[in-house]
Amino acid sequence: LLSGKFNIIDKQHISGYRISEAWANEQHFNFYLSSSIPFISSTLKEVNGELKLLLEFPMSTKDLTLTVGMSNVDEAGAKMNLQAEIPHFSIQQVYNENLKKWNHELGKIDVQTPDTELKSIFYTALYHAMVAPNLISDVDGRYRGRDQKIHQLSNLQDQQYTVFSIWDTYRANHPLFTLIDQKRSGAFIRTFLRQYDEGGDLPVWELAACETECMI
């Protein structure tokens, strides 16, 4: 942990950030948390060099929902992302929306076989193929570049991505994307070019706007 902080906004909202150093040598994580009910107290502790925040809720609490927005840019971006993506506390609505999205993505390939086990294996593998790259730009088009500066996408319809294990994925995963997801494939390539402009080279094994230089 390089630095971190919690900001208690009120009894239902908390924001904060964490900058860590590990595989990514400067990873920025900002968050904005919203609670469905007010908490009674908050206690900040340091455990093994890590900041921990303890929240106490009323003993009568039966149902508690926490929603968290994240951003690689700043806490304001995390709040905007949360308000844009989950402006409610309905877990069922989140489930239904994600089920619809995954059915759309996995439905791009239609496997015809009576063998349900083969179907399960195939669609599990297809799901794993879509776990990365990950979206890293905020809803307003801002993103942290390879130079650790904040940049703005000129086209808000475009998106910036991260987690490019290119040496693992160039053989099969990215060729698959060119067949079933041309839109994201184009966004990946534009991300590569922006990373080249901001970092001086194309991604080798890029993570959280940092080049890990892992593998060839």
Coordinates of C-alpha atoms in Angstrom, one line a residue, residues 19-145:
I19 CA -2.8 3.4 -4.4
S20 CA -0.9 0.1 -4.2
E21 CA 2.3 -1.3 -5.6
A22 CA 2.6 -4.9 -6.7
W23 CA 2.4 -6.5 -10.1
A24 CA 1.1 -3.1 -11.3
N25 CA 3.7 -0.7 -9.9
E26 CA 1.1 2.1 -9.3
Q27 CA -2.4 0.9 -9.2
H28 CA -5.1 3.5 -8.5
F29 CA -8.4 2.3 -7.0
N30 CA -11.1 4.8 -6.1
F31 CA -14.5 4.0 -4.7
Y32 CA -17.9 5.5 -3.7
L33 CA -20.1 3.4 -1.4
S34 CA -23.8 3.8 -0.7
S35 CA -25.6 2.0 2.0
S36 CA -29.3 1.2 2.0
I37 CA -29.6 2.1 5.7
P38 CA -27.6 4.5 7.9
F39 CA -24.8 3.1 10.0
I40 CA -24.4 4.0 13.7
S41 CA -20.7 4.5 13.9
S42 CA -17.4 4.0 12.0
T43 CA -14.0 3.0 13.2
L44 CA -10.8 3.3 11.3
K45 CA -8.0 0.8 12.1
E46 CA -4.7 -0.1 10.6
V47 CA -4.0 -3.8 10.4
N48 CA -0.7 -5.1 9.0
G49 CA -0.1 -1.8 7.2
E50 CA -3.6 -1.8 5.7
L51 CA -6.4 0.6 6.5
K52 CA -9.6 -1.1 7.6
L53 CA -13.0 0.6 8.2
L54 CA -15.4 -1.0 10.6
L55 CA -19.1 0.1 10.2
E56 CA -21.7 -0.6 12.9
F57 CA -25.3 -0.9 11.9
P58 CA -28.4 -1.1 14.2
M59 CA -29.0 -4.5 15.8
S60 CA -32.5 -4.5 14.4
T61 CA -31.1 -4.6 10.8
K62 CA -32.4 -7.5 8.8
D63 CA -31.6 -6.5 5.3
L64 CA -28.6 -4.4 4.3
T65 CA -27.5 -3.6 0.7
L66 CA -24.2 -1.9 -0.2
T67 CA -23.5 -0.7 -3.7
V68 CA -20.0 0.4 -4.7
G69 CA -18.8 2.3 -7.7
M70 CA -15.2 2.1 -8.8
S71 CA -12.9 4.2 -10.8
N72 CA -9.3 4.2 -11.9
V73 CA -9.5 8.1 -12.1
D74 CA -10.9 9.6 -8.9
E75 CA -13.7 9.3 -6.3
A76 CA -15.9 11.6 -8.4
G77 CA -15.6 9.2 -11.2
A78 CA -16.5 6.3 -8.9
K79 CA -19.7 8.1 -7.9
M80 CA -20.7 8.9 -11.5
N81 CA -20.1 5.2 -12.4
L82 CA -22.3 4.0 -9.6
Q83 CA -25.1 6.4 -10.3
A84 CA -25.0 5.5 -14.0
E85 CA -24.8 1.7 -13.5
I86 CA -26.7 0.9 -10.2
P87 CA -28.8 3.9 -9.2
H88 CA -30.9 1.6 -7.0
F89 CA -30.6 -1.1 -4.2
S90 CA -32.4 -3.9 -6.0
I91 CA -30.2 -7.0 -6.1
Q92 CA -32.9 -8.8 -8.2
Q93 CA -32.7 -6.0 -10.8
V94 CA -28.9 -6.3 -11.0
Y95 CA -29.2 -10.0 -11.4
N96 CA -31.8 -9.7 -14.1
E97 CA -29.8 -7.1 -16.0
N98 CA -26.6 -9.1 -15.9
L99 CA -28.4 -12.3 -16.8
K100 CA -29.8 -10.5 -19.9
K101 CA -26.3 -9.2 -20.8
W102 CA -24.6 -12.5 -20.4
N103 CA -27.3 -14.4 -22.4
H104 CA -26.7 -11.9 -25.2
E105 CA -22.9 -12.4 -25.1
L106 CA -23.0 -16.1 -24.8
G107 CA -25.8 -16.3 -27.4
K108 CA -23.4 -15.1 -30.1
I109 CA -22.5 -18.7 -30.7
D110 CA -25.3 -21.3 -30.9
V111 CA -24.2 -24.8 -30.1
Q112 CA -26.6 -27.5 -31.4
T113 CA -26.1 -30.8 -29.5
P114 CA -28.3 -33.0 -27.3
D115 CA -25.3 -33.4 -25.0
T116 CA -25.9 -30.9 -22.1
E117 CA -22.4 -31.6 -20.6
L118 CA -20.7 -30.5 -23.8
K119 CA -22.8 -27.4 -23.9
S120 CA -21.9 -26.6 -20.3
I121 CA -18.2 -27.1 -21.1
F122 CA -18.4 -24.9 -24.2
Y123 CA -20.3 -22.0 -22.7
T124 CA -18.2 -22.1 -19.5
A125 CA -15.1 -21.7 -21.7
L126 CA -16.7 -18.9 -23.7
Y127 CA -17.6 -17.1 -20.5
H128 CA -13.9 -17.4 -19.3
A129 CA -12.8 -16.0 -22.7
M130 CA -14.9 -12.9 -22.0
V131 CA -13.6 -12.2 -18.5
A132 CA -10.9 -9.9 -19.8
P133 CA -10.0 -7.3 -21.1
N134 CA -11.8 -5.0 -18.6
L135 CA -13.4 -1.6 -19.1
I136 CA -11.3 1.0 -17.3
S137 CA -12.7 4.4 -18.6
D138 CA -15.4 6.2 -16.6
V139 CA -18.9 6.9 -17.9
D140 CA -17.7 10.5 -18.7
G141 CA -14.9 9.2 -20.9
R142 CA -12.0 9.9 -18.6
Y143 CA -9.3 7.3 -18.0
R144 CA -5.9 7.0 -16.5
G145 CA -3.2 6.6 -19.2

